[in-house]
mmCIF file of C-alpha atoms in Angstrom:
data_model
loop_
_atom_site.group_PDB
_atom_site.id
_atom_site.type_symbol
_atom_site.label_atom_id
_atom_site.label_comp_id
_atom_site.label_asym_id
_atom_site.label_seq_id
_atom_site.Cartn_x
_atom_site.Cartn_y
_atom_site.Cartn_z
ATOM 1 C CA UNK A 1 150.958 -164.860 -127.664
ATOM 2 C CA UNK A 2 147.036 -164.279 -127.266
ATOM 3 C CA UNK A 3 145.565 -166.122 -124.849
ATOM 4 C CA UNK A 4 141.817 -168.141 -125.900
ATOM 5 C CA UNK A 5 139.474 -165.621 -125.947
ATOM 6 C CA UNK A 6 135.530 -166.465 -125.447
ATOM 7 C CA UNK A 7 132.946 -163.748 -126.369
ATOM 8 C CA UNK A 8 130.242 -162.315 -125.069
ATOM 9 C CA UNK A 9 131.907 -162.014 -121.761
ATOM 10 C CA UNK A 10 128.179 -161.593 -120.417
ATOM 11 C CA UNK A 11 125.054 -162.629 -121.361
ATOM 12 C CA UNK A 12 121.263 -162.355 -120.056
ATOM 13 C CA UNK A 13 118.695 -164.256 -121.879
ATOM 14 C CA UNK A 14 114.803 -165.435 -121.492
ATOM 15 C CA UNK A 15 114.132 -169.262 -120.619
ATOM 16 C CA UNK A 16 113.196 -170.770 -124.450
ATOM 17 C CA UNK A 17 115.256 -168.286 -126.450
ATOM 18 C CA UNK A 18 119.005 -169.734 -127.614
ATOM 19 C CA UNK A 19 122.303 -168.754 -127.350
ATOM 20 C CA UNK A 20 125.668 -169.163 -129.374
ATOM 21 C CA UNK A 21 129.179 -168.585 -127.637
ATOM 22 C CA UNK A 22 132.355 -168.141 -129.213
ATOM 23 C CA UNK A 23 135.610 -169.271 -128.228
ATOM 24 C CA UNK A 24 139.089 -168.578 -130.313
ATOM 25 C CA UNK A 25 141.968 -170.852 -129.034
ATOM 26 C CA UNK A 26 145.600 -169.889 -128.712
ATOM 27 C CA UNK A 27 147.173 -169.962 -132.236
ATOM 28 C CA UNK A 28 148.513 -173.139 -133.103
ATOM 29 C CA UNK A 29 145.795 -175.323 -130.562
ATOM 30 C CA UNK A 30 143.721 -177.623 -132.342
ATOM 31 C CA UNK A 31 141.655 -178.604 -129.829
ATOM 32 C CA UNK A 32 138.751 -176.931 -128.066
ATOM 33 C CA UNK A 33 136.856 -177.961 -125.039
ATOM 34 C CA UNK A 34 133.770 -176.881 -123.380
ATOM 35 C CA UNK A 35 132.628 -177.044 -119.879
ATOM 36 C CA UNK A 36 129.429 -175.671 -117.274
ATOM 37 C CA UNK A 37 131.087 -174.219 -114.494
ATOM 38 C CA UNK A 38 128.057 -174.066 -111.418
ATOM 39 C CA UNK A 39 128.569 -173.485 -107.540
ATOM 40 C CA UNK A 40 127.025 -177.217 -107.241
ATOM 41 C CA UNK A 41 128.204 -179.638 -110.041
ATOM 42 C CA UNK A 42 131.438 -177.512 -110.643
ATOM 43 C CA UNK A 43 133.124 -178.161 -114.049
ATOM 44 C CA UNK A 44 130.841 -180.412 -115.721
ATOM 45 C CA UNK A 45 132.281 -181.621 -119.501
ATOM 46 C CA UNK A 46 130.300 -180.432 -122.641
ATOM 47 C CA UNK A 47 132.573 -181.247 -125.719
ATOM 48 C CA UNK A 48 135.582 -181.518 -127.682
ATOM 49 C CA UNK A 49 136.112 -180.830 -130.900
ATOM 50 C CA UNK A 50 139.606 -180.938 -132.982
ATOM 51 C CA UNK A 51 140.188 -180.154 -136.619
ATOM 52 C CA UNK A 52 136.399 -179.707 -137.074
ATOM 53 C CA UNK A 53 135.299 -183.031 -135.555
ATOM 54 C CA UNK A 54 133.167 -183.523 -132.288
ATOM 55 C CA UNK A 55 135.576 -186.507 -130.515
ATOM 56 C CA UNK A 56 134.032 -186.482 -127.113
ATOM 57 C CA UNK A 57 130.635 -185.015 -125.762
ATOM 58 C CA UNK A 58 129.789 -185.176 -122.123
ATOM 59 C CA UNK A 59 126.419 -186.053 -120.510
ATOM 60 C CA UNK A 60 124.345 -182.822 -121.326
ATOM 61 C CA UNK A 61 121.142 -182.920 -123.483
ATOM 62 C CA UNK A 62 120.813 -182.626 -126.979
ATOM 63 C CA UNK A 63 119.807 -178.732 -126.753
ATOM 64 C CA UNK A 64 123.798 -178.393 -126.260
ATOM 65 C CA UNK A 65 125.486 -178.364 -129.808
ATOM 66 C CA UNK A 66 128.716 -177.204 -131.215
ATOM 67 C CA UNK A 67 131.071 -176.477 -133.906
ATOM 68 C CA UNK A 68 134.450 -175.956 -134.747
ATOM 69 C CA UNK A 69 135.489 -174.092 -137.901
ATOM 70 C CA UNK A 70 138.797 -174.874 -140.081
ATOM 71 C CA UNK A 71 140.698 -171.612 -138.003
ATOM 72 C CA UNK A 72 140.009 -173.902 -134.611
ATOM 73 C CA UNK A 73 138.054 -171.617 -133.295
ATOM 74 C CA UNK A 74 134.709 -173.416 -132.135
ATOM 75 C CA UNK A 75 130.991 -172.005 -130.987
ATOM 76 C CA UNK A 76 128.496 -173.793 -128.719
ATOM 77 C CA UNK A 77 124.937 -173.347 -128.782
ATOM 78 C CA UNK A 78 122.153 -173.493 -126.282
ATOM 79 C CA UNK A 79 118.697 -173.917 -127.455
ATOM 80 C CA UNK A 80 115.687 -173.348 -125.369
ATOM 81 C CA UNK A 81 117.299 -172.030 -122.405
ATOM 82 C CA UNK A 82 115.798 -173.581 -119.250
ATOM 83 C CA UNK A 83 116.876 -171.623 -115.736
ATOM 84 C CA UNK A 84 119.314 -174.317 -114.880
ATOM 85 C CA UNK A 85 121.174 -173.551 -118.031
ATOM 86 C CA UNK A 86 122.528 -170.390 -115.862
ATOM 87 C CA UNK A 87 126.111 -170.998 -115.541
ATOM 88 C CA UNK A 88 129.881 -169.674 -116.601
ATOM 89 C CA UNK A 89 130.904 -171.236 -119.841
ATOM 90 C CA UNK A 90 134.619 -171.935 -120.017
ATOM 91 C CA UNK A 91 136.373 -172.945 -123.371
ATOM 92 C CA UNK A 92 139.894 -174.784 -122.781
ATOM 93 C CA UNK A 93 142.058 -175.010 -125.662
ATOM 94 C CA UNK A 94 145.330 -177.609 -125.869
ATOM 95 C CA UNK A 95 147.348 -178.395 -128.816
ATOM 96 C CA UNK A 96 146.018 -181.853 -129.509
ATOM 97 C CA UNK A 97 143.986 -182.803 -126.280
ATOM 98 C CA UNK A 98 144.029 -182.577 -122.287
ATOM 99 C CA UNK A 99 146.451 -184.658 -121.774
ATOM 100 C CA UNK A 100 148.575 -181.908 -123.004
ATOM 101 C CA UNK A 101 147.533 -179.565 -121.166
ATOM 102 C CA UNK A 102 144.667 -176.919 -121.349
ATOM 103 C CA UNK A 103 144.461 -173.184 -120.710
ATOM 104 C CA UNK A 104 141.148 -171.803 -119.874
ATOM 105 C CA UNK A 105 139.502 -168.602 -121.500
ATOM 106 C CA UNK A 106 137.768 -166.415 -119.047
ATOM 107 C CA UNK A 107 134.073 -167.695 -120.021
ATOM 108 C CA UNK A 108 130.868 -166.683 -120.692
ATOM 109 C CA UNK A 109 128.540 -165.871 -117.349
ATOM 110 C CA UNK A 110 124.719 -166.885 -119.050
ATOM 111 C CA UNK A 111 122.170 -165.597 -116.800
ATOM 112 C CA UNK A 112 118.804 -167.129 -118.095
ATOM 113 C CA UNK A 113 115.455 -165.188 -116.684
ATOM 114 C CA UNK B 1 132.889 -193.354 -116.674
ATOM 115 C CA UNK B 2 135.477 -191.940 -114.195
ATOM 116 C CA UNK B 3 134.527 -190.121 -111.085
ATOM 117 C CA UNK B 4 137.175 -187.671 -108.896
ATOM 118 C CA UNK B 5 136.033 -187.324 -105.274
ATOM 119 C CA UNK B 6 138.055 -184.018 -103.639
ATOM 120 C CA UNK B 7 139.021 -182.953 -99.776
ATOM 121 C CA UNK B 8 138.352 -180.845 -98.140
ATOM 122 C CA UNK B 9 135.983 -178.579 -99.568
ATOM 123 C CA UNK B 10 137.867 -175.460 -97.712
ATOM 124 C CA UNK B 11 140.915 -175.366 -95.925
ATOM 125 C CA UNK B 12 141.983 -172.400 -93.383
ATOM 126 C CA UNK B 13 145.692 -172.142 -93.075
ATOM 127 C CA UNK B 14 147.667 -169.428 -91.352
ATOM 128 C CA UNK B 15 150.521 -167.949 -93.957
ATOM 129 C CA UNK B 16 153.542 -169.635 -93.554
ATOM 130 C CA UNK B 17 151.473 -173.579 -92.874
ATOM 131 C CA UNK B 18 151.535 -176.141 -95.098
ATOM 132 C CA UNK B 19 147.943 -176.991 -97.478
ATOM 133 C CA UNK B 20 147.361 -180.476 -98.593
ATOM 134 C CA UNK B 21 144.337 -181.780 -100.614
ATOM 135 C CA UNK B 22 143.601 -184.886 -101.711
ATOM 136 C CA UNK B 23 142.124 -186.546 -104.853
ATOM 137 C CA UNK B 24 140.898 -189.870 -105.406
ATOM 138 C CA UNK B 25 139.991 -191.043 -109.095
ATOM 139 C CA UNK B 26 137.991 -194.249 -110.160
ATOM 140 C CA UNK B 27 138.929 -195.229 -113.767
ATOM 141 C CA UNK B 28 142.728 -197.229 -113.645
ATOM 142 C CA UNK B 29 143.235 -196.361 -116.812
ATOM 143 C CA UNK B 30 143.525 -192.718 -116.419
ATOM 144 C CA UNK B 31 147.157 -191.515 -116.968
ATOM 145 C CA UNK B 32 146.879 -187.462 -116.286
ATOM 146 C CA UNK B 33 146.579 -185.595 -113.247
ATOM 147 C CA UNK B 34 146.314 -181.548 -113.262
ATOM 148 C CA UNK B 35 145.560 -179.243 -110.859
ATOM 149 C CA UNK B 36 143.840 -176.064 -111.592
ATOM 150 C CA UNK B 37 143.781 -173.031 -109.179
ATOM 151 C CA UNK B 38 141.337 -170.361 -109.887
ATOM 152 C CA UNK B 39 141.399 -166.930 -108.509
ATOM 153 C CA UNK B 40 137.800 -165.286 -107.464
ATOM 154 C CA UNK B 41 136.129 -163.702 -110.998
ATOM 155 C CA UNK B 42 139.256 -165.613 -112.864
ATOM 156 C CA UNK B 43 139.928 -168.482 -115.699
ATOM 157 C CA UNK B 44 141.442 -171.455 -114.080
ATOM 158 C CA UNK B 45 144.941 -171.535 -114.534
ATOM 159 C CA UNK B 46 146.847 -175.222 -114.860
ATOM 160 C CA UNK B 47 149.530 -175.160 -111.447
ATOM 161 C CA UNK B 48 150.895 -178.269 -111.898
ATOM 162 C CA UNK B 49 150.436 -181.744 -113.388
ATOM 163 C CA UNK B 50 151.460 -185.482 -113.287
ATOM 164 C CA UNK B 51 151.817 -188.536 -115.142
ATOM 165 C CA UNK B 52 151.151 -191.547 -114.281
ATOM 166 C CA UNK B 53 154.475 -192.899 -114.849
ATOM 167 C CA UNK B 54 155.436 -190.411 -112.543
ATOM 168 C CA UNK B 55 155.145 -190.386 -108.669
ATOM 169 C CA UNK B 56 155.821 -186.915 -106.879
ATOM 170 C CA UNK B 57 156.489 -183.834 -109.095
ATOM 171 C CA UNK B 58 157.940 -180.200 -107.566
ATOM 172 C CA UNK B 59 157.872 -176.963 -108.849
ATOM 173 C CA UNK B 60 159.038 -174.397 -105.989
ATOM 174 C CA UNK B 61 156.369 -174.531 -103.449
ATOM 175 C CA UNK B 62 153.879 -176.583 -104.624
ATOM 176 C CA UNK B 63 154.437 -180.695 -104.989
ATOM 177 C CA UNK B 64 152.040 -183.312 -106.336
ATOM 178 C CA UNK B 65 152.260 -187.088 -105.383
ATOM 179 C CA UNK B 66 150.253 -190.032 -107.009
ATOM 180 C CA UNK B 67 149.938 -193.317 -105.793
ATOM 181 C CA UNK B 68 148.275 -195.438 -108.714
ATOM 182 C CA UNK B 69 147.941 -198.435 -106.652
ATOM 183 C CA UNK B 70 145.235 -196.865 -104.588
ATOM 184 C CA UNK B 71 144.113 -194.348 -107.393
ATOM 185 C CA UNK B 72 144.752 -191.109 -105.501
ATOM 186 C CA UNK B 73 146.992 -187.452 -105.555
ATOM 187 C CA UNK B 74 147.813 -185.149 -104.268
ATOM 188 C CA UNK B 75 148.788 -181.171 -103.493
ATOM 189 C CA UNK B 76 151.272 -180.014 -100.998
ATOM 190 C CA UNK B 77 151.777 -176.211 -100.966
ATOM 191 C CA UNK B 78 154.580 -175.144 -98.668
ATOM 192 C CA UNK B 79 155.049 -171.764 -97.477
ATOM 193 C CA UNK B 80 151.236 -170.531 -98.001
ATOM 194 C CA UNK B 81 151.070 -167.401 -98.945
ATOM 195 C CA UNK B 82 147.742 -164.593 -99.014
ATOM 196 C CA UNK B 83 148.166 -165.000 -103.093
ATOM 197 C CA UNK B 84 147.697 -168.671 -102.608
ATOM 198 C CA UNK B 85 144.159 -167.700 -101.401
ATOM 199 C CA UNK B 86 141.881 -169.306 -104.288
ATOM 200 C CA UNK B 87 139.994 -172.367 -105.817
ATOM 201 C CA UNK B 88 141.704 -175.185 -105.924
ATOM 202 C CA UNK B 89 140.688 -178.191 -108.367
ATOM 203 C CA UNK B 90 142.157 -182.169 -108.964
ATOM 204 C CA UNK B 91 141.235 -183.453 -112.618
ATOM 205 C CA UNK B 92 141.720 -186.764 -113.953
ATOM 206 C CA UNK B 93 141.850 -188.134 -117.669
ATOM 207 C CA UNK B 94 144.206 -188.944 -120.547
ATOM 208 C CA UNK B 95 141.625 -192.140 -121.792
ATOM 209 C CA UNK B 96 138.923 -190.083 -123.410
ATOM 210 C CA UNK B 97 140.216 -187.128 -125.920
ATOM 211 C CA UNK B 98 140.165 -184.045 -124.620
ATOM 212 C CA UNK B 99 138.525 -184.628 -121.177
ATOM 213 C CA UNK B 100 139.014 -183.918 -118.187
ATOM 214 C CA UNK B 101 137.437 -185.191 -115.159
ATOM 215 C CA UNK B 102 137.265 -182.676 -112.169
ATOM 216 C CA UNK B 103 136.820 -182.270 -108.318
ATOM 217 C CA UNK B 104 134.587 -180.202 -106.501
ATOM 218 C CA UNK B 105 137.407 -178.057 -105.490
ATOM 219 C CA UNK B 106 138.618 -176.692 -102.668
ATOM 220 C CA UNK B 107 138.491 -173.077 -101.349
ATOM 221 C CA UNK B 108 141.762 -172.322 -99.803
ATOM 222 C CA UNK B 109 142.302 -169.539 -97.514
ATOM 223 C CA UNK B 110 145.341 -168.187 -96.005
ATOM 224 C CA UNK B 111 145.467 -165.932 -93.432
ATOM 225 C CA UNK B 112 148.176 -163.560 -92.980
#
């Protein structure tokens, strides 16, 4: 079966201007989690949503902002990109949560300049 | 909210050695323990995992052990290999949906 598949793969963007990321689970999962991966604060927890509904955010400011749409698949936003915003995105996506187990899509690296 | 402290930070074996790394978690009520390896330029990939009702766990060469009493795990890879040669990370959750918890990983490297 497909693995989750995040798009764009890359990204280069100017501090203030946003940015929306897309991540399609594995068929079937119906929940979708979002994390910052950086060299010093490793994988720091965005969001989750399932069947449309945010049930867990993480400690990131309120420029960070998602979705998830009635196929699962979900979208996370960015606004006013600051430098430390530069990071690889990784969506996870598990039938009903983590405890069940997540598999990783291959991210988004966001450069901000 | 919970907090997962990870050793070493990079580990040198020669192939054949044994790797451990350790994980200790804060929050008792966390019931799920999953270790992630990723590659250089790759997704992490889920190795193994653990319940808490559960105290060791094998799958070939790689083991995980959890003591909840003192709120720590851990990874025994036997055998390294130069393909075992990646990231390593310990998470911790099962109270909050969808959440995961992570260490700061550890860089493995095997030497042939």
């Amino acid at each position: 079966k497909a693995g989750v598949t995040q798009t764009p793969r890359y990204l280069i963007k100017t501090r203030g201007q946003q940015v929306t990321l897309s991540c399609s689970p594995i068929s079937g999962h119906r929940s979708v989690s979002w994390y910052q991966q950086t060299p010093g604060q490793g994988l720091q927890f965005l969001f989750e949503y399932f069947s449309e509904t945010q049930r867990n955010k993480g400690n990131f400011p309120g420029r960070f902002s998602g979705r998830q749409f009635s196929n699962s698949r979900s979208e996370m936003n960015v606004s006013t990109l600051e430098l430390g915003d530069s990071a690889l995105y990784l969506c996870a996506s598990s039938l009903e949560g983590a405890s069940r187990g997540y598999t990783f899509g291959s991210g988004t690296r966001l450069t901000v300049v | 909210g919970e907090n997962v402290e990870q050793h070493p930070s990079t580990l040198s074996v020669q192939e054949g050695d044994s790797a451990v790394i350790k994980c200790t978690y804060s929050d008792s009520a966390s019931n799920y323990f999953p270790w992630y390896k990723q590659e250089l330029g790759k997704r992490p990939q889920l190795i193994i995992d653990i319940r808490s009702n559960v105290g060791e766990k094998k799958d070939q060469r790689i083991a995980v052990t959890l003591n909840k009493t003192a709120k720590h795990f851990s990874l025994h890879i036997t055998e390294t290999q130069p393909e075992d040669s990646a990231v390593y990370f310990c998470a911790a959750g099962g109270t909050s949906y969808g959440k995961l918890t992570f260490g700061q990983g550890t860089i493995l490297t095997v030497h042939p």
